[in-house]
Amino acid sequence: DMAAAVLLPVGDLAVAHGVVLSVEPNPSIYGGNFITDLPGALAFHRHVAHAGFGVNLDLGERICNAPDDDTAGFAAAAHAVTHMQISAPSLAPPLGIQARIAAAGTALVAAGYNRSISIEMRRSDDPLDVIARVVSEARSALALV
């Protein structure tokens, strides 16, 4: 209730400027203690019930909190997702997660999602090679959608 009260005026401002703010769950393994998983973000989204707020679907969070196939979770979240973020735990390069990317993309597209998809990762020793590999894997996974 406290967070909603503080954020509702921000949501009004977002709508006035034609933008949406996305709440991103921060897993408890990183020290988070508020909105630590996708179900929590969806519950907050329902509680706030404001056009200025959406949910950021962070694949790294899903890998941390739902290590098995989470197709049902993606489908349940699709209506609220305003941004999809391809990432891995601890911001490692998100390599080898094509099945997760495709499952999330399929659920979002089925719900009419047509917004941005980003990649978030920390710097690596060979950044250009890693970026090329990550983008290639993400594009291949999303081509299946």
mmCIF file of C-alpha atoms in Angstrom:
data_model
loop_
_atom_site.group_PDB
_atom_site.id
_atom_site.type_symbol
_atom_site.label_atom_id
_atom_site.label_comp_id
_atom_site.label_asym_id
_atom_site.label_seq_id
_atom_site.Cartn_x
_atom_site.Cartn_y
_atom_site.Cartn_z
ATOM 1 C CA ASP A 1 0.000 0.000 0.000
ATOM 2 C CA MET A 2 2.841 2.398 0.850
ATOM 3 C CA ALA A 3 4.631 1.781 -2.458
ATOM 4 C CA ALA A 4 1.400 2.144 -4.416
ATOM 5 C CA ALA A 5 0.610 5.451 -2.691
ATOM 6 C CA VAL A 6 4.029 6.832 -3.530
ATOM 7 C CA LEU A 7 4.048 5.548 -7.098
ATOM 8 C CA LEU A 8 0.511 6.451 -8.213
ATOM 9 C CA PRO A 9 1.408 10.117 -8.858
ATOM 10 C CA VAL A 10 4.437 8.891 -10.814
ATOM 11 C CA GLY A 11 2.100 6.704 -12.877
ATOM 12 C CA ASP A 12 -0.061 9.747 -13.604
ATOM 13 C CA LEU A 13 3.022 11.618 -14.767
ATOM 14 C CA ALA A 14 4.081 8.675 -16.941
ATOM 15 C CA VAL A 15 0.684 8.522 -18.639
ATOM 16 C CA ALA A 16 0.721 12.297 -19.202
ATOM 17 C CA HIS A 17 4.000 11.863 -21.085
ATOM 18 C CA GLY A 18 2.935 8.784 -23.034
ATOM 19 C CA VAL A 19 5.232 6.330 -21.273
ATOM 20 C CA VAL A 20 4.838 3.334 -18.999
ATOM 21 C CA LEU A 21 7.069 2.475 -16.047
ATOM 22 C CA SER A 22 7.948 -1.196 -15.713
ATOM 23 C CA VAL A 23 8.360 -2.803 -12.306
ATOM 24 C CA GLU A 24 11.174 -5.348 -12.409
ATOM 25 C CA PRO A 25 11.394 -8.086 -9.798
ATOM 26 C CA ASN A 26 14.766 -8.250 -8.062
ATOM 27 C CA PRO A 27 15.409 -11.803 -6.773
ATOM 28 C CA SER A 28 16.142 -12.232 -3.106
ATOM 29 C CA ILE A 29 19.521 -13.826 -3.976
ATOM 30 C CA TYR A 30 20.616 -10.274 -4.877
ATOM 31 C CA GLY A 31 19.374 -8.874 -1.574
ATOM 32 C CA GLY A 32 15.952 -7.808 -2.771
ATOM 33 C CA ASN A 33 13.129 -7.833 -0.232
ATOM 34 C CA PHE A 34 10.266 -6.260 -2.214
ATOM 35 C CA ILE A 35 8.906 -7.609 -5.496
ATOM 36 C CA THR A 36 11.457 -10.416 -5.681
ATOM 37 C CA ASP A 37 9.765 -12.544 -8.332
ATOM 38 C CA LEU A 38 7.406 -12.352 -11.305
ATOM 39 C CA PRO A 39 4.314 -13.394 -9.308
ATOM 40 C CA GLY A 40 5.086 -10.595 -6.831
ATOM 41 C CA ALA A 41 5.453 -8.075 -9.658
ATOM 42 C CA LEU A 42 2.136 -9.217 -11.121
ATOM 43 C CA ALA A 43 0.448 -8.902 -7.719
ATOM 44 C CA PHE A 44 1.806 -5.370 -7.356
ATOM 45 C CA HIS A 45 0.644 -4.556 -10.891
ATOM 46 C CA ARG A 46 -2.876 -5.771 -10.016
ATOM 47 C CA HIS A 47 -2.822 -3.828 -6.749
ATOM 48 C CA VAL A 48 -1.734 -0.564 -8.375
ATOM 49 C CA ALA A 49 -4.060 -1.095 -11.379
ATOM 50 C CA HIS A 50 -2.762 1.969 -13.200
ATOM 51 C CA ALA A 51 -2.150 2.507 -16.925
ATOM 52 C CA GLY A 52 1.226 4.052 -16.097
ATOM 53 C CA PHE A 53 2.634 0.810 -14.717
ATOM 54 C CA GLY A 54 3.603 -2.471 -16.272
ATOM 55 C CA VAL A 55 5.906 -5.378 -15.533
ATOM 56 C CA ASN A 56 9.395 -6.026 -16.854
ATOM 57 C CA LEU A 57 9.763 -9.708 -17.757
ATOM 58 C CA ASP A 58 13.376 -10.395 -16.762
ATOM 59 C CA LEU A 59 14.510 -13.834 -17.917
ATOM 60 C CA GLY A 60 17.377 -13.789 -15.405
ATOM 61 C CA GLU A 61 14.834 -13.455 -12.605
ATOM 62 C CA ARG A 62 12.831 -16.352 -14.045
ATOM 63 C CA ILE A 63 15.941 -18.546 -14.229
ATOM 64 C CA CYS A 64 16.725 -17.726 -10.573
ATOM 65 C CA ASN A 65 13.208 -18.182 -9.236
ATOM 66 C CA ALA A 66 11.729 -20.749 -11.634
ATOM 67 C CA PRO A 67 14.642 -22.826 -12.917
ATOM 68 C CA ASP A 68 12.389 -25.301 -14.721
ATOM 69 C CA ASP A 69 10.245 -24.543 -17.742
ATOM 70 C CA ASP A 70 8.142 -21.484 -16.966
ATOM 71 C CA THR A 71 5.888 -21.367 -20.015
ATOM 72 C CA ALA A 72 2.784 -21.076 -17.825
ATOM 73 C CA GLY A 73 4.361 -18.182 -15.915
ATOM 74 C CA PHE A 74 5.137 -16.337 -19.148
ATOM 75 C CA ALA A 75 1.560 -16.791 -20.353
ATOM 76 C CA ALA A 76 0.141 -15.601 -17.018
ATOM 77 C CA ALA A 77 2.312 -12.469 -17.126
ATOM 78 C CA ALA A 78 1.897 -11.570 -20.786
ATOM 79 C CA HIS A 79 -1.031 -9.186 -20.254
ATOM 80 C CA ALA A 80 1.036 -6.994 -17.914
ATOM 81 C CA VAL A 81 4.448 -7.109 -19.621
ATOM 82 C CA THR A 82 5.617 -3.788 -21.005
ATOM 83 C CA HIS A 83 9.239 -4.810 -21.515
ATOM 84 C CA MET A 84 11.095 -8.100 -21.978
ATOM 85 C CA GLN A 85 14.693 -8.354 -20.866
ATOM 86 C CA ILE A 86 16.937 -11.193 -21.993
ATOM 87 C CA SER A 87 19.388 -11.779 -19.170
ATOM 88 C CA ALA A 88 20.943 -14.505 -17.048
ATOM 89 C CA PRO A 89 21.612 -14.761 -13.307
ATOM 90 C CA SER A 90 24.273 -12.356 -12.022
ATOM 91 C CA LEU A 91 24.142 -10.699 -15.461
ATOM 92 C CA ALA A 92 26.328 -13.374 -17.013
ATOM 93 C CA PRO A 93 26.081 -13.380 -20.802
ATOM 94 C CA PRO A 94 22.669 -14.960 -21.510
ATOM 95 C CA LEU A 95 23.960 -17.823 -23.637
ATOM 96 C CA GLY A 96 22.268 -21.195 -23.977
ATOM 97 C CA ILE A 97 18.822 -19.979 -22.922
ATOM 98 C CA GLN A 98 17.181 -20.072 -26.349
ATOM 99 C CA ALA A 99 14.319 -22.273 -25.113
ATOM 100 C CA ARG A 100 13.471 -19.706 -22.411
ATOM 101 C CA ILE A 101 13.667 -16.836 -24.882
ATOM 102 C CA ALA A 102 11.423 -18.645 -27.357
ATOM 103 C CA ALA A 103 8.903 -19.630 -24.658
ATOM 104 C CA ALA A 104 8.677 -16.078 -23.332
ATOM 105 C CA GLY A 105 8.478 -14.621 -26.834
ATOM 106 C CA THR A 106 5.760 -17.056 -27.862
ATOM 107 C CA ALA A 107 3.630 -16.229 -24.804
ATOM 108 C CA LEU A 108 4.060 -12.498 -25.296
ATOM 109 C CA VAL A 109 3.298 -12.539 -29.029
ATOM 110 C CA ALA A 110 0.199 -14.676 -28.386
ATOM 111 C CA ALA A 111 -0.982 -11.915 -26.008
ATOM 112 C CA GLY A 112 -0.345 -9.214 -28.611
ATOM 113 C CA TYR A 113 3.018 -7.962 -27.307
ATOM 114 C CA ASN A 114 4.805 -5.735 -29.834
ATOM 115 C CA ARG A 115 7.198 -3.774 -27.659
ATOM 116 C CA SER A 116 10.901 -3.754 -26.978
ATOM 117 C CA ILE A 117 13.141 -6.645 -26.104
ATOM 118 C CA SER A 118 16.522 -5.828 -24.624
ATOM 119 C CA ILE A 119 19.612 -7.764 -23.599
ATOM 120 C CA GLU A 120 21.255 -7.032 -20.264
ATOM 121 C CA MET A 121 24.608 -8.477 -19.259
ATOM 122 C CA ARG A 122 27.827 -7.462 -17.600
ATOM 123 C CA ARG A 123 31.013 -6.771 -19.535
ATOM 124 C CA SER A 124 33.016 -9.812 -20.576
ATOM 125 C CA ASP A 125 36.674 -10.306 -21.449
ATOM 126 C CA ASP A 126 35.846 -10.411 -25.181
ATOM 127 C CA PRO A 127 32.802 -8.137 -25.413
ATOM 128 C CA LEU A 128 32.349 -8.006 -29.186
ATOM 129 C CA ASP A 129 32.478 -11.780 -29.578
ATOM 130 C CA VAL A 130 30.130 -12.354 -26.651
ATOM 131 C CA ILE A 131 27.680 -9.695 -27.847
ATOM 132 C CA ALA A 132 27.657 -11.253 -31.328
ATOM 133 C CA ARG A 133 26.983 -14.721 -29.857
ATOM 134 C CA VAL A 134 24.238 -13.481 -27.511
ATOM 135 C CA VAL A 135 22.489 -11.500 -30.249
ATOM 136 C CA SER A 136 22.737 -14.449 -32.633
ATOM 137 C CA GLU A 137 21.223 -16.849 -30.092
ATOM 138 C CA ALA A 138 18.463 -14.387 -29.184
ATOM 139 C CA ARG A 139 17.581 -13.762 -32.835
ATOM 140 C CA SER A 140 17.513 -17.503 -33.530
ATOM 141 C CA ALA A 141 15.255 -18.112 -30.536
ATOM 142 C CA LEU A 142 12.910 -15.284 -31.446
ATOM 143 C CA ALA A 143 12.734 -16.467 -35.060
ATOM 144 C CA LEU A 144 10.928 -19.544 -33.685
ATOM 145 C CA VAL A 145 8.140 -17.319 -32.344
#
